[in-house]
PDB file of C-alpha atoms in Angstrom:
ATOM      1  CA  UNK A   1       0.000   0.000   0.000  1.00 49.00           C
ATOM      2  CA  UNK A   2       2.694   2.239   0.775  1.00 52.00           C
ATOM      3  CA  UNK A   3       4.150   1.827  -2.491  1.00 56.00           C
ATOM      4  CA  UNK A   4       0.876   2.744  -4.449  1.00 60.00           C
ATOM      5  CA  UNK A   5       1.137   6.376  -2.252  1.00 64.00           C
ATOM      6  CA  UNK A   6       4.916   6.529  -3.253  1.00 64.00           C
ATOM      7  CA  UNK A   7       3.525   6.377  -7.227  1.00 61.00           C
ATOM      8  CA  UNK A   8       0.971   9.077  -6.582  1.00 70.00           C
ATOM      9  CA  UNK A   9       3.460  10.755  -5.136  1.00 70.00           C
ATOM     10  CA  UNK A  10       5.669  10.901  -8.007  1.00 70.00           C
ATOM     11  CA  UNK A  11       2.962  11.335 -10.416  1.00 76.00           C
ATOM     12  CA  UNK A  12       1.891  14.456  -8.432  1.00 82.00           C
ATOM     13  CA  UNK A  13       5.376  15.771  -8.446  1.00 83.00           C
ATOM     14  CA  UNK A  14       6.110  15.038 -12.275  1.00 83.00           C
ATOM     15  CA  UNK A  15       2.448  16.883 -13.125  1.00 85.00           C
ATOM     16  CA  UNK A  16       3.476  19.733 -10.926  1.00 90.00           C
ATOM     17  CA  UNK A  17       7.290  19.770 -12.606  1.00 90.00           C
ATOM     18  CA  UNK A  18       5.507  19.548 -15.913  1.00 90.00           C
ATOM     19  CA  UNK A  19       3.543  22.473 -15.096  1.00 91.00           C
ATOM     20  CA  UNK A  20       6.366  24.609 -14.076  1.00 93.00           C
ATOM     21  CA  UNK A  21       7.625  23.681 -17.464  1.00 93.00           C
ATOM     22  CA  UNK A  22       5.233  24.314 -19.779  1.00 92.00           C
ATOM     23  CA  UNK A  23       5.338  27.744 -17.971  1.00 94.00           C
ATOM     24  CA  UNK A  24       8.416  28.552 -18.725  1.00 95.00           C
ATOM     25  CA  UNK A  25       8.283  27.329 -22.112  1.00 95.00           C
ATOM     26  CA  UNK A  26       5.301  29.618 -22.554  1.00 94.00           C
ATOM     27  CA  UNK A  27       7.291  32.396 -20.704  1.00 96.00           C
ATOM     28  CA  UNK A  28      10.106  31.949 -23.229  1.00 96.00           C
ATOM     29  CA  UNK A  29       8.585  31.980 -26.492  1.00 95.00           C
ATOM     30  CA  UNK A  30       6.404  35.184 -25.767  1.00 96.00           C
ATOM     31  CA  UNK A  31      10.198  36.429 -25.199  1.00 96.00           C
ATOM     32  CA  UNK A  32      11.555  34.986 -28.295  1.00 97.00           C
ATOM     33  CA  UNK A  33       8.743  35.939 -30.267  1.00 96.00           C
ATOM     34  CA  UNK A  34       8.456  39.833 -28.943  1.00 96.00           C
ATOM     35  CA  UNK A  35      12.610  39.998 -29.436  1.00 96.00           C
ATOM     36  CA  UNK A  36      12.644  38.550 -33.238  1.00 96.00           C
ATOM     37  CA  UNK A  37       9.593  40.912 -34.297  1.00 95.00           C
ATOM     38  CA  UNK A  38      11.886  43.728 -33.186  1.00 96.00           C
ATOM     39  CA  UNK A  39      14.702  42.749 -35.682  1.00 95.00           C
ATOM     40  CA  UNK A  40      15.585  44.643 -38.688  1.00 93.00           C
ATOM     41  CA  UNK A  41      18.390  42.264 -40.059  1.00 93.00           C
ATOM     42  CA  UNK A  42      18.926  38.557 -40.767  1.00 94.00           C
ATOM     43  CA  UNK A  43      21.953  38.852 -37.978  1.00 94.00           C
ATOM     44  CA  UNK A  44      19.309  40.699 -35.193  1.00 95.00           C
ATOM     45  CA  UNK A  45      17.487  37.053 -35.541  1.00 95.00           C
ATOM     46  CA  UNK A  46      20.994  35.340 -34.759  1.00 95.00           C
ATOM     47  CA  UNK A  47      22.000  37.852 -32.176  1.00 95.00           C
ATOM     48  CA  UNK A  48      23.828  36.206 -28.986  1.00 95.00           C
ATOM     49  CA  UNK A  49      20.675  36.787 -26.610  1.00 95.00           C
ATOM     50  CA  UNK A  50      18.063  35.130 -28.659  1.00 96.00           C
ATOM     51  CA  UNK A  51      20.438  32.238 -29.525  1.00 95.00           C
ATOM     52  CA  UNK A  52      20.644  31.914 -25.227  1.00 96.00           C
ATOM     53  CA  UNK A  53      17.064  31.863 -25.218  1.00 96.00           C
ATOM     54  CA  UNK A  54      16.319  29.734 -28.165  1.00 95.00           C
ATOM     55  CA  UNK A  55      18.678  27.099 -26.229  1.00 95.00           C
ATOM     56  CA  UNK A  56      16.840  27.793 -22.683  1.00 96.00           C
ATOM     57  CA  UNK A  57      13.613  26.551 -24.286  1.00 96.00           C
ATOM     58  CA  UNK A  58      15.206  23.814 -26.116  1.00 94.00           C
ATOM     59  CA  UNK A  59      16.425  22.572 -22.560  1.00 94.00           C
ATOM     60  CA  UNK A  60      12.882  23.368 -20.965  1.00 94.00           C
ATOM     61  CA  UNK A  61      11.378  21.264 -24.039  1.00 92.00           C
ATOM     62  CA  UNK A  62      13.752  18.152 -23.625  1.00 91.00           C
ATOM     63  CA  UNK A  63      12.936  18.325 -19.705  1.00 92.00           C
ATOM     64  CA  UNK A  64       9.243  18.411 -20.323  1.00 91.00           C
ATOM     65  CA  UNK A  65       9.584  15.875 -22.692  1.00 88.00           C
ATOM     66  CA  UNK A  66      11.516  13.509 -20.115  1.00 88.00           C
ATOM     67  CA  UNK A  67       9.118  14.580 -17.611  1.00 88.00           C
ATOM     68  CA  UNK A  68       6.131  13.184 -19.097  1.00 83.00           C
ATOM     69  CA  UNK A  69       6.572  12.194 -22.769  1.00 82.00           C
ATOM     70  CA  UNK A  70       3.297  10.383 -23.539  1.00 81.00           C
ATOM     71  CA  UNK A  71       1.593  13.801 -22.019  1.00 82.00           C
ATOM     72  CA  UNK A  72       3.712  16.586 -23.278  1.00 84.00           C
ATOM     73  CA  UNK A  73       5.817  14.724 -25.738  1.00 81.00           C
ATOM     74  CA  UNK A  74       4.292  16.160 -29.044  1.00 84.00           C
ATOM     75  CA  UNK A  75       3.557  19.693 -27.245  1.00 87.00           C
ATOM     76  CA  UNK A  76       7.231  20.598 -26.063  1.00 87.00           C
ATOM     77  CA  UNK A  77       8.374  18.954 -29.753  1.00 86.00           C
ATOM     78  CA  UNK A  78       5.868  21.261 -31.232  1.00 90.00           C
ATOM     79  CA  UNK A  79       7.046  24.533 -28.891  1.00 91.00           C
ATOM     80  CA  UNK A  80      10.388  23.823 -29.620  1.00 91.00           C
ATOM     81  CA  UNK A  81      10.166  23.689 -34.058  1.00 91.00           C
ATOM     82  CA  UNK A  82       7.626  26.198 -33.905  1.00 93.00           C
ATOM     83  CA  UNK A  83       9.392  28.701 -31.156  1.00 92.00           C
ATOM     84  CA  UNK A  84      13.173  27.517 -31.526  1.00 91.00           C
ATOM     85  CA  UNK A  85      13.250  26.576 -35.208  1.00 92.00           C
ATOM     86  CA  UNK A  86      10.735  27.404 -37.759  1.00 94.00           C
ATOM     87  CA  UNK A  87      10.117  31.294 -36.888  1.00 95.00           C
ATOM     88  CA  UNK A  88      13.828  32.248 -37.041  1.00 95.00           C
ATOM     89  CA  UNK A  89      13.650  31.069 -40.867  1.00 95.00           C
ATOM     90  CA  UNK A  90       9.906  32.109 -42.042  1.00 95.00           C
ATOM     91  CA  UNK A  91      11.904  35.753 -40.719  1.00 95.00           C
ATOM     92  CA  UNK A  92      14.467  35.481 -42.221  1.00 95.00           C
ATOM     93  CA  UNK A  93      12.923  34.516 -45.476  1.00 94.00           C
ATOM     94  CA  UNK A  94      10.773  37.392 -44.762  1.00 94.00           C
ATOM     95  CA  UNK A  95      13.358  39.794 -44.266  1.00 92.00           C
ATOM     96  CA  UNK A  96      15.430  38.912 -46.937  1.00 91.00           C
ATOM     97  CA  UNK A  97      12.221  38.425 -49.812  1.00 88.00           C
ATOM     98  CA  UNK A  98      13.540  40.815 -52.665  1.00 86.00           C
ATOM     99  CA  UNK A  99      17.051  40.534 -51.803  1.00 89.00           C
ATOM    100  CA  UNK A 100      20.203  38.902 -52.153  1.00 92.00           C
ATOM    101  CA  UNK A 101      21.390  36.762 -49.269  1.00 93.00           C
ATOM    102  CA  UNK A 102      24.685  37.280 -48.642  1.00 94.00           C
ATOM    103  CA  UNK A 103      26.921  34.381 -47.591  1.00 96.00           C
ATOM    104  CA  UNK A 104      27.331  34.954 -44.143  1.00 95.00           C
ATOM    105  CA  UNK A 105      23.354  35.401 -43.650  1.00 95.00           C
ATOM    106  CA  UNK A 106      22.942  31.644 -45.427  1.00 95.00           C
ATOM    107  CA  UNK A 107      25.657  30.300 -42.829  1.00 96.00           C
ATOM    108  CA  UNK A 108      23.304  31.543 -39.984  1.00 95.00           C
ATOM    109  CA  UNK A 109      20.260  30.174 -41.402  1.00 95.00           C
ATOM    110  CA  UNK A 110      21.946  26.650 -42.433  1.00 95.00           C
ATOM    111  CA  UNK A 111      23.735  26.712 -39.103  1.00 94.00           C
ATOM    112  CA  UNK A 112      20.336  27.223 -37.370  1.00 94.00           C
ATOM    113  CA  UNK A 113      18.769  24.329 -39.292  1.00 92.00           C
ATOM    114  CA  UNK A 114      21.035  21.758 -38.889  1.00 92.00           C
ATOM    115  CA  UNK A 115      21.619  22.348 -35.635  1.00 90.00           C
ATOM    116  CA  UNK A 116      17.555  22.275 -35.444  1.00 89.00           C
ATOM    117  CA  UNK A 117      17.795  18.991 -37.480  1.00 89.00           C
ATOM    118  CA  UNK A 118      19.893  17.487 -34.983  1.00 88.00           C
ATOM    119  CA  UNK A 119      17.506  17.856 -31.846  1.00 86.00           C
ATOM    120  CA  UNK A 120      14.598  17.084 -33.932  1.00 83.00           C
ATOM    121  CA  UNK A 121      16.088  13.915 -34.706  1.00 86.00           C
ATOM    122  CA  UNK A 122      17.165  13.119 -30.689  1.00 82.00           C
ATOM    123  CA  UNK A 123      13.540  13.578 -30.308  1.00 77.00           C
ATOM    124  CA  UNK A 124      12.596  11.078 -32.867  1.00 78.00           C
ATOM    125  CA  UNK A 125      15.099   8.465 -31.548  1.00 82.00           C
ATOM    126  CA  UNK A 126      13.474   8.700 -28.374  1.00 76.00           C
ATOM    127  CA  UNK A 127      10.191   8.511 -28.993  1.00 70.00           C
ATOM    128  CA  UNK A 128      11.099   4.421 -30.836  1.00 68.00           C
TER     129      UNK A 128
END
C-alpha cells in the first residue's frame, strides 16, 4: 500500500514539474517571439541573446519531454520547431524576400537548421 502512495506521489510531483515547465516554455517563447519581431536584419534574428534563449527553451522542451513524454511529448516537440526553429527562418525569409542573401546570412540560417535537425532527430530516436 505504501508503495501505491509513493507512485501518486511521483505522479503528483512530475504533473506539478511539468507544469512549471510548460510555464516557462510559454514564458520563453512570448520572449523569443516579442525579441525577433523587433529585428531589422537577418543577424538581429541570430544575435547572442536570442540564440541563449532559443537554447533555454530547447532545454525546458527536452525536460518536459523527459518529464512526461506520452503527455507533453508532441507539445514541447511542437514549442520547440515552432518557437526555436521554424520562426527564425519564415523571418528570415521574410526579411530577406527581394534581396540577395549574402553568404554569411545563409551560414546563420543553415547553421540554425542543422543544428535544429539534430535535436529534432534526438527527439525522434526517443520517442522508438
Amino acid at each position: 500500500m505504501g508503495d501505491n502512495k509513493n507512485g501518486e506521489d511521483e505522479s503528483r510531483k512530475s504533473v506539478t514539474t511539468a507544469k512549471k515547465l510548460y510555464g516557462s516554455i510559454t514564458e520563453l517563447s512570448l520572449q523569443i517571439d516579442s525579441l525577433s519581431s523587433r529585428c531589422l536584419e537577418i543577424d538581429d534574428l541570430f544575435s547572442h541573446d536570442l540564440q541563449a534563449k532559443r537554447v533555454t527553451l530547447k532545454d525546458c522542451c527536452e525536460s518536459l519531454f523527459n518529464v512526461c513524454p506520452k503527455t507533453y511529448g508532441s507539445l514541447a516537440r511542437e514549442k520547440l520547431w515552432r518557437t526555436g526553429l521554424y520562426d527564425a527562418v519564415a523571418r528570415a525569409r521574410k526579411m530577406q524576400k527581394d534581396r540577395k542573401w549574402t553568404p554569411a546570412q545563409l551560414g546563420l540560417v543553415k547553421t540554425h537548421l542543422q543544428s535544429g535537425i539534430g535535436v529534432l532527430q534526438l527527439y525522434v530516436m526517443k520517442l522508438k
